[in-house]
CSV table of N, CA, C and O in Angstrom, one decimal:
chain,number,residue,atom,x,y,z
A,1,MET,N,-33.2,-62.8,93.9
A,1,MET,CA,-33.4,-63.7,92.8
A,1,MET,C,-32.5,-63.2,91.6
A,1,MET,O,-32.0,-63.9,90.9
A,2,ASN,N,-32.5,-61.9,91.4
A,2,ASN,CA,-31.8,-61.3,90.3
A,2,ASN,C,-30.3,-61.5,90.4
A,2,ASN,O,-29.6,-61.8,89.4
A,3,ILE,N,-29.8,-61.5,91.7
A,3,ILE,CA,-28.3,-61.8,91.9
A,3,ILE,C,-28.0,-63.2,91.6
A,3,ILE,O,-27.0,-63.5,90.9
A,4,LEU,N,-28.9,-64.1,91.9
A,4,LEU,CA,-28.7,-65.6,91.6
A,4,LEU,C,-28.7,-65.8,90.1
A,4,LEU,O,-27.9,-66.5,89.6
A,5,LEU,N,-29.7,-65.2,89.4
A,5,LEU,CA,-29.8,-65.3,88.0
A,5,LEU,C,-28.6,-64.7,87.3
A,5,LEU,O,-28.0,-65.3,86.4
A,6,SER,N,-28.1,-63.6,87.8
A,6,SER,CA,-27.0,-62.9,87.2
A,6,SER,C,-25.7,-63.8,87.4
A,6,SER,O,-24.9,-63.9,86.5
A,7,SER,N,-25.6,-64.4,88.5
A,7,SER,CA,-24.4,-65.2,88.8
A,7,SER,C,-24.4,-66.5,87.9
A,7,SER,O,-23.4,-66.9,87.4
A,8,ALA,N,-25.6,-67.0,87.7
A,8,ALA,CA,-25.7,-68.2,86.8
A,8,ALA,C,-25.4,-67.9,85.4
A,8,ALA,O,-24.7,-68.6,84.7
A,9,VAL,N,-25.9,-66.7,84.9
A,9,VAL,CA,-25.6,-66.3,83.6
A,9,VAL,C,-24.1,-66.1,83.4
A,9,VAL,O,-23.5,-66.5,82.4
A,10,THR,N,-23.5,-65.4,84.4
A,10,THR,CA,-22.0,-65.1,84.3
A,10,THR,C,-21.2,-66.5,84.3
A,10,THR,O,-20.3,-66.6,83.5
A,11,LEU,N,-21.6,-67.4,85.1
A,11,LEU,CA,-21.0,-68.7,85.1
A,11,LEU,C,-21.1,-69.4,83.8
A,11,LEU,O,-20.1,-70.0,83.3
A,12,LEU,N,-22.3,-69.4,83.2
A,12,LEU,CA,-22.5,-70.0,81.9
A,12,LEU,C,-21.7,-69.4,80.8
A,12,LEU,O,-21.1,-70.0,79.9
A,13,LEU,N,-21.6,-68.1,80.8
A,13,LEU,CA,-20.8,-67.3,79.8
A,13,LEU,C,-19.3,-67.7,80.0
A,13,LEU,O,-18.6,-67.9,79.0
A,14,ALA,N,-18.8,-67.7,81.2
A,14,ALA,CA,-17.4,-68.0,81.4
A,14,ALA,C,-17.1,-69.5,81.0
A,14,ALA,O,-16.1,-69.7,80.4
A,15,ALA,N,-18.0,-70.4,81.2
A,15,ALA,CA,-17.8,-71.8,80.8
A,15,ALA,C,-17.8,-71.8,79.3
A,15,ALA,O,-17.0,-72.6,78.7
A,16,GLY,N,-18.7,-71.1,78.6
A,16,GLY,CA,-18.7,-71.0,77.2
A,16,GLY,C,-17.4,-70.5,76.6
A,16,GLY,O,-16.9,-71.0,75.6
A,17,VAL,N,-16.9,-69.5,77.2
A,17,VAL,CA,-15.6,-68.9,76.7
A,17,VAL,C,-14.5,-69.9,76.9
A,17,VAL,O,-13.7,-70.1,76.0
A,18,ALA,N,-14.5,-70.5,78.0
A,18,ALA,CA,-13.4,-71.5,78.3
A,18,ALA,C,-13.5,-72.7,77.3
A,18,ALA,O,-12.5,-73.1,76.8
A,19,PHE,N,-14.7,-73.1,77.0
A,19,PHE,CA,-14.9,-74.2,76.1
A,19,PHE,C,-14.5,-73.8,74.6
A,19,PHE,O,-13.8,-74.5,73.9
A,20,ALA,N,-14.8,-72.6,74.3
A,20,ALA,CA,-14.5,-72.1,72.9
A,20,ALA,C,-13.0,-71.9,72.7
A,20,ALA,O,-12.5,-72.1,71.6
A,21,ALA,N,-12.3,-71.6,73.8
A,21,ALA,CA,-10.9,-71.4,73.7
A,21,ALA,C,-10.1,-72.7,73.6
A,21,ALA,O,-9.0,-72.8,73.2
A,22,GLU,N,-10.8,-73.8,73.9
A,22,GLU,CA,-10.2,-75.1,73.9
A,22,GLU,C,-10.3,-75.8,72.5
A,22,GLU,O,-11.3,-76.4,72.2
A,23,ARG,N,-9.4,-75.5,71.7
A,23,ARG,CA,-9.4,-76.0,70.3
A,23,ARG,C,-8.4,-77.1,70.1
A,23,ARG,O,-7.3,-77.0,70.5
A,24,PRO,N,-8.8,-78.2,69.5
A,24,PRO,CA,-7.8,-79.3,69.2
A,24,PRO,C,-6.8,-78.8,68.2
A,24,PRO,O,-7.0,-78.0,67.3
A,25,LEU,N,-5.6,-79.3,68.4
A,25,LEU,CA,-4.5,-79.0,67.5
A,25,LEU,C,-4.7,-79.8,66.3
A,25,LEU,O,-5.0,-81.0,66.3
A,26,PRO,N,-4.4,-79.2,65.1
A,26,PRO,CA,-4.6,-80.0,63.9
A,26,PRO,C,-3.5,-81.1,63.7
A,26,PRO,O,-2.4,-81.0,64.3
A,27,LEU,N,-3.9,-82.1,63.0
A,27,LEU,CA,-2.9,-83.2,62.8
A,27,LEU,C,-1.9,-82.7,61.7
A,27,LEU,O,-2.2,-81.8,61.0
A,28,LYS,N,-0.7,-83.3,61.7
A,28,LYS,CA,0.3,-83.0,60.7
A,28,LYS,C,-0.2,-83.2,59.3
A,28,LYS,O,-0.9,-84.2,59.0
A,29,GLU,N,0.1,-82.2,58.4
A,29,GLU,CA,-0.3,-82.3,57.0
A,29,GLU,C,0.6,-83.4,56.3
A,29,GLU,O,1.8,-83.2,56.3
A,30,ALA,N,0.0,-84.4,55.9
A,30,ALA,CA,0.8,-85.5,55.2
A,30,ALA,C,-0.2,-86.4,54.6
A,30,ALA,O,-1.4,-86.4,54.9
A,31,PRO,N,0.2,-87.3,53.6
A,31,PRO,CA,-0.7,-88.3,53.0
A,31,PRO,C,-1.4,-89.1,54.1
A,31,PRO,O,-0.7,-89.6,55.0
A,32,GLY,N,-2.7,-89.3,54.0
A,32,GLY,CA,-3.4,-90.1,55.0
A,32,GLY,C,-4.1,-89.3,56.1
A,32,GLY,O,-4.9,-89.8,56.9
A,33,ARG,N,-3.7,-88.0,56.2
A,33,ARG,CA,-4.3,-87.1,57.2
A,33,ARG,C,-5.8,-87.1,57.1
A,33,ARG,O,-6.5,-87.3,58.1
A,34,GLN,N,-6.4,-86.8,56.0
A,34,GLN,CA,-7.8,-86.7,55.8
A,34,GLN,C,-8.5,-88.0,56.2
A,34,GLN,O,-9.5,-87.9,56.9
A,35,THR,N,-8.0,-89.1,55.8
A,35,THR,CA,-8.6,-90.4,56.1
A,35,THR,C,-8.6,-90.6,57.6
A,35,THR,O,-9.6,-91.0,58.2
A,36,THR,N,-7.5,-90.3,58.2
A,36,THR,CA,-7.3,-90.4,59.7
A,36,THR,C,-8.3,-89.5,60.4
A,36,THR,O,-9.0,-89.9,61.3
A,37,GLU,N,-8.4,-88.2,60.0
A,37,GLU,CA,-9.3,-87.3,60.6
A,37,GLU,C,-10.7,-87.7,60.5
A,37,GLU,O,-11.5,-87.8,61.4
A,38,ASN,N,-11.1,-88.1,59.3
A,38,ASN,CA,-12.5,-88.5,59.0
A,38,ASN,C,-12.9,-89.7,59.7
A,38,ASN,O,-14.1,-89.7,60.3
A,39,LEU,N,-12.1,-90.7,59.8
A,39,LEU,CA,-12.5,-92.0,60.4
A,39,LEU,C,-12.3,-92.1,61.9
A,39,LEU,O,-13.0,-92.8,62.5
A,40,CYS,N,-11.4,-91.3,62.4
A,40,CYS,CA,-11.1,-91.5,63.8
A,40,CYS,C,-11.9,-90.4,64.7
A,40,CYS,O,-12.3,-90.7,65.8
A,41,SER,N,-12.1,-89.3,64.1
A,41,SER,CA,-12.7,-88.2,64.9
A,41,SER,C,-14.2,-88.4,65.2
A,41,SER,O,-14.8,-87.8,66.0
A,42,GLY,N,-14.8,-89.4,64.5
A,42,GLY,CA,-16.2,-89.7,64.7
A,42,GLY,C,-16.5,-90.3,66.1
A,42,GLY,O,-17.6,-90.3,66.6
A,43,CYS,N,-15.4,-90.9,66.6
A,43,CYS,CA,-15.6,-91.6,67.9
A,43,CYS,C,-14.8,-91.0,69.1
A,43,CYS,O,-15.2,-91.1,70.2
A,44,HIS,N,-13.7,-90.3,68.8
A,44,HIS,CA,-12.9,-89.7,69.9
A,44,HIS,C,-12.1,-88.5,69.4
A,44,HIS,O,-12.0,-88.3,68.2
A,45,SER,N,-11.6,-87.8,70.3
A,45,SER,CA,-10.8,-86.6,70.0
A,45,SER,C,-9.5,-87.0,69.3
A,45,SER,O,-8.9,-88.0,69.7
A,46,LEU,N,-9.1,-86.3,68.4
A,46,LEU,CA,-7.8,-86.5,67.7
A,46,LEU,C,-6.6,-86.2,68.6
A,46,LEU,O,-5.5,-86.5,68.3
A,47,ASP,N,-6.9,-85.5,69.7
A,47,ASP,CA,-5.8,-85.2,70.7
A,47,ASP,C,-5.2,-86.5,71.2
A,47,ASP,O,-4.0,-86.5,71.6
A,48,TYR,N,-5.9,-87.6,71.2
A,48,TYR,CA,-5.4,-88.9,71.7
A,48,TYR,C,-4.2,-89.3,70.9
A,48,TYR,O,-3.3,-89.9,71.4
A,49,ILE,N,-4.1,-88.9,69.6
A,49,ILE,CA,-3.0,-89.2,68.8
A,49,ILE,C,-1.7,-88.6,69.3
A,49,ILE,O,-0.7,-89.3,69.5
A,50,ARG,N,-1.8,-87.3,69.6
A,50,ARG,CA,-0.6,-86.6,70.2
A,50,ARG,C,-0.3,-87.1,71.6
A,50,ARG,O,0.9,-87.2,71.9
A,51,ILE,N,-1.3,-87.4,72.4
A,51,ILE,CA,-1.0,-87.9,73.7
A,51,ILE,C,-0.3,-89.2,73.7
A,51,ILE,O,0.6,-89.4,74.5
A,52,ASN,N,-0.7,-90.1,72.8
A,52,ASN,CA,-0.2,-91.5,72.8
A,52,ASN,C,1.1,-91.6,72.0
A,52,ASN,O,1.9,-92.6,72.1
A,53,ALA,N,1.4,-90.6,71.1
A,53,ALA,CA,2.5,-90.7,70.1
A,53,ALA,C,3.8,-91.1,70.8
A,53,ALA,O,4.5,-91.9,70.2
A,54,PRO,N,4.2,-90.5,71.9
A,54,PRO,CA,5.5,-90.9,72.4
A,54,PRO,C,5.7,-92.4,72.8
A,54,PRO,O,6.8,-92.8,72.9
A,55,PHE,N,4.6,-93.1,72.9
A,55,PHE,CA,4.7,-94.5,73.3
A,55,PHE,C,4.4,-95.5,72.1
A,55,PHE,O,4.4,-96.7,72.3
A,56,MET,N,4.2,-94.9,70.9
A,56,MET,CA,3.7,-95.7,69.8
A,56,MET,C,4.7,-95.9,68.7
A,56,MET,O,5.5,-95.1,68.4
A,57,ASN,N,4.7,-97.1,68.1
A,57,ASN,CA,5.5,-97.4,66.9
A,57,ASN,C,4.5,-98.2,65.9
A,57,ASN,O,3.3,-98.2,66.2
A,58,ARG,N,5.0,-98.7,64.9
A,58,ARG,CA,4.1,-99.3,63.9
A,58,ARG,C,3.3,-100.5,64.5
A,58,ARG,O,2.1,-100.6,64.3
A,59,GLN,N,3.9,-101.3,65.3
A,59,GLN,CA,3.2,-102.4,66.0
A,59,GLN,C,2.1,-101.9,66.9
A,59,GLN,O,1.0,-102.5,66.8
A,60,THR,N,2.4,-100.9,67.7
A,60,THR,CA,1.4,-100.5,68.6
A,60,THR,C,0.3,-99.7,67.9
A,60,THR,O,-0.9,-99.8,68.3
A,61,TRP,N,0.6,-98.9,66.9
A,61,TRP,CA,-0.4,-98.2,66.1
A,61,TRP,C,-1.3,-99.2,65.4
A,61,TRP,O,-2.5,-99.0,65.4
A,62,THR,N,-0.7,-100.2,64.9
A,62,THR,CA,-1.5,-101.3,64.2
A,62,THR,C,-2.4,-101.9,65.2
A,62,THR,O,-3.6,-102.1,64.9
A,63,ALA,N,-1.9,-102.3,66.3
A,63,ALA,CA,-2.8,-102.9,67.4
A,63,ALA,C,-3.9,-102.0,67.8
A,63,ALA,O,-5.1,-102.4,68.0
A,64,GLU,N,-3.6,-100.7,67.9
A,64,GLU,CA,-4.6,-99.7,68.3
A,64,GLU,C,-5.7,-99.6,67.3
A,64,GLU,O,-6.9,-99.6,67.6
A,65,VAL,N,-5.3,-99.5,66.0
A,65,VAL,CA,-6.3,-99.4,64.9
A,65,VAL,C,-7.2,-100.7,64.9
A,65,VAL,O,-8.4,-100.6,64.7
A,66,ASN,N,-6.5,-101.8,65.0
A,66,ASN,CA,-7.2,-103.1,65.0
A,66,ASN,C,-8.2,-103.2,66.1
A,66,ASN,O,-9.3,-103.7,66.0
A,67,LYS,N,-7.8,-102.7,67.3
A,67,LYS,CA,-8.7,-102.7,68.4
A,67,LYS,C,-9.9,-101.8,68.2
A,67,LYS,O,-11.1,-102.2,68.5
A,68,MET,N,-9.7,-100.7,67.5
A,68,MET,CA,-10.9,-99.8,67.2
A,68,MET,C,-11.9,-100.5,66.3
A,68,MET,O,-13.1,-100.4,66.5
A,69,VAL,N,-11.3,-101.2,65.3
A,69,VAL,CA,-12.2,-101.9,64.4
A,69,VAL,C,-12.8,-103.2,65.0
A,69,VAL,O,-14.0,-103.4,64.9
A,70,GLN,N,-12.0,-104.0,65.6
A,70,GLN,CA,-12.5,-105.3,66.0
A,70,GLN,C,-13.2,-105.3,67.4
A,70,GLN,O,-14.3,-105.9,67.5
A,71,ALA,N,-12.7,-104.6,68.3
A,71,ALA,CA,-13.3,-104.5,69.6
A,71,ALA,C,-14.4,-103.5,69.7
A,71,ALA,O,-15.5,-103.7,70.4
A,72,PHE,N,-14.2,-102.3,69.1
A,72,PHE,CA,-15.2,-101.2,69.3
A,72,PHE,C,-16.1,-101.1,68.0
A,72,PHE,O,-17.0,-100.2,68.1
A,73,GLY,N,-15.8,-101.8,67.0
A,73,GLY,CA,-16.7,-101.8,65.8
A,73,GLY,C,-16.6,-100.6,65.0
A,73,GLY,O,-17.6,-100.2,64.3
A,74,ALA,N,-15.5,-99.9,65.0
A,74,ALA,CA,-15.3,-98.7,64.1
A,74,ALA,C,-15.5,-99.2,62.6
A,74,ALA,O,-14.9,-100.2,62.2
A,75,PRO,N,-16.3,-98.4,61.9
A,75,PRO,CA,-16.5,-98.8,60.5
A,75,PRO,C,-15.4,-98.4,59.6
A,75,PRO,O,-15.5,-97.4,58.8
A,76,ILE,N,-14.3,-99.1,59.7
A,76,ILE,CA,-13.1,-98.7,58.9
A,76,ILE,C,-12.7,-99.9,58.0
A,76,ILE,O,-12.4,-101.0,58.5
A,77,ALA,N,-12.6,-99.7,56.7
A,77,ALA,CA,-12.3,-100.7,55.8
A,77,ALA,C,-10.8,-101.0,55.9
A,77,ALA,O,-10.0,-100.2,56.4
A,78,ALA,N,-10.4,-102.2,55.5
A,78,ALA,CA,-9.0,-102.7,55.7
A,78,ALA,C,-8.0,-101.7,55.0
A,78,ALA,O,-7.0,-101.4,55.6
A,79,ALA,N,-8.3,-101.2,53.8
A,79,ALA,CA,-7.4,-100.3,53.1
A,79,ALA,C,-7.3,-99.0,53.9
A,79,ALA,O,-6.2,-98.4,53.9
A,80,ASP,N,-8.4,-98.5,54.4
A,80,ASP,CA,-8.3,-97.3,55.2
A,80,ASP,C,-7.6,-97.5,56.5
A,80,ASP,O,-6.8,-96.6,56.9
A,81,ALA,N,-7.7,-98.7,57.1
A,81,ALA,CA,-6.9,-99.0,58.3
A,81,ALA,C,-5.5,-98.9,58.0
A,81,ALA,O,-4.7,-98.4,58.8
A,82,ASN,N,-5.1,-99.5,56.9
A,82,ASN,CA,-3.7,-99.5,56.5
A,82,ASN,C,-3.2,-98.0,56.3
A,82,ASN,O,-2.1,-97.7,56.7
A,83,THR,N,-4.0,-97.2,55.7
A,83,THR,CA,-3.7,-95.8,55.4
A,83,THR,C,-3.5,-95.1,56.8
A,83,THR,O,-2.5,-94.3,57.0
A,84,ILE,N,-4.4,-95.3,57.7
A,84,ILE,CA,-4.3,-94.7,59.0
A,84,ILE,C,-3.0,-95.2,59.8
A,84,ILE,O,-2.3,-94.3,60.3
A,85,VAL,N,-2.7,-96.4,59.8
A,85,VAL,CA,-1.5,-96.9,60.4
A,85,VAL,C,-0.3,-96.3,59.8
A,85,VAL,O,0.6,-95.9,60.5
A,86,GLU,N,-0.3,-96.3,58.5
A,86,GLU,CA,0.9,-95.7,57.8
A,86,GLU,C,1.1,-94.2,58.2
A,86,GLU,O,2.2,-93.7,58.5
A,87,TYR,N,-0.1,-93.5,58.2
A,87,TYR,CA,0.0,-92.0,58.5
A,87,TYR,C,0.5,-91.9,60.0
A,87,TYR,O,1.4,-91.1,60.3
A,88,LEU,N,-0.1,-92.6,60.9
A,88,LEU,CA,0.3,-92.5,62.3
A,88,LEU,C,1.7,-92.9,62.6
A,88,LEU,O,2.5,-92.2,63.3
A,89,THR,N,2.2,-94.0,61.9
A,89,THR,CA,3.5,-94.4,62.1
A,89,THR,C,4.5,-93.4,61.6
A,89,THR,O,5.5,-93.1,62.2
A,90,THR,N,4.2,-92.9,60.4
A,90,THR,CA,5.2,-92.0,59.7
A,90,THR,C,5.2,-90.6,60.5
A,90,THR,O,6.3,-90.1,60.6
A,91,ASN,N,4.1,-90.2,60.9
A,91,ASN,CA,4.0,-88.8,61.5
A,91,ASN,C,4.0,-88.8,63.0
A,91,ASN,O,4.3,-87.7,63.6
A,92,TYR,N,3.6,-89.9,63.7
A,92,TYR,CA,3.5,-89.9,65.1
A,92,TYR,C,4.1,-91.2,65.7
A,92,TYR,O,3.7,-91.6,66.8
A,93,GLY,N,5.1,-91.7,65.0
A,93,GLY,CA,5.9,-92.8,65.5
A,93,GLY,C,7.3,-92.4,65.9
A,93,GLY,O,7.6,-91.2,66.0
A,94,PRO,N,8.1,-93.3,66.3
A,94,PRO,CA,9.4,-93.0,66.7
A,94,PRO,C,10.2,-92.3,65.6
A,94,PRO,O,10.0,-92.6,64.4
A,95,PRO,N,11.1,-91.4,65.9
A,95,PRO,CA,11.9,-90.7,64.8
A,95,PRO,C,12.8,-91.7,64.1
A,95,PRO,O,13.3,-92.7,64.7
A,96,GLY,N,13.1,-91.4,62.9
A,96,GLY,CA,14.1,-92.2,62.2
A,96,GLY,C,13.6,-93.1,61.2
A,96,GLY,O,14.1,-93.8,60.5
């Protein structure tokens, strides 16, 4: 029984270390970052921004933010939605 308990404790500790080492990358420092972090991170990881960025432009970021508000009920005011879209487009949109 002690071997089983010891193995379980070791497994839990290893999982805890692996989880602790998995830290999200911070968003780019720019106007609108705080609003984006505050309003988006309540529902999902901010890593989605980096994952989706190569495929996104103003139109697709706008559609995505609108989907979060209209389809999923994210409590984001229109002015904040505009701030988020501007931040995402400027910092995670196509270059240029």
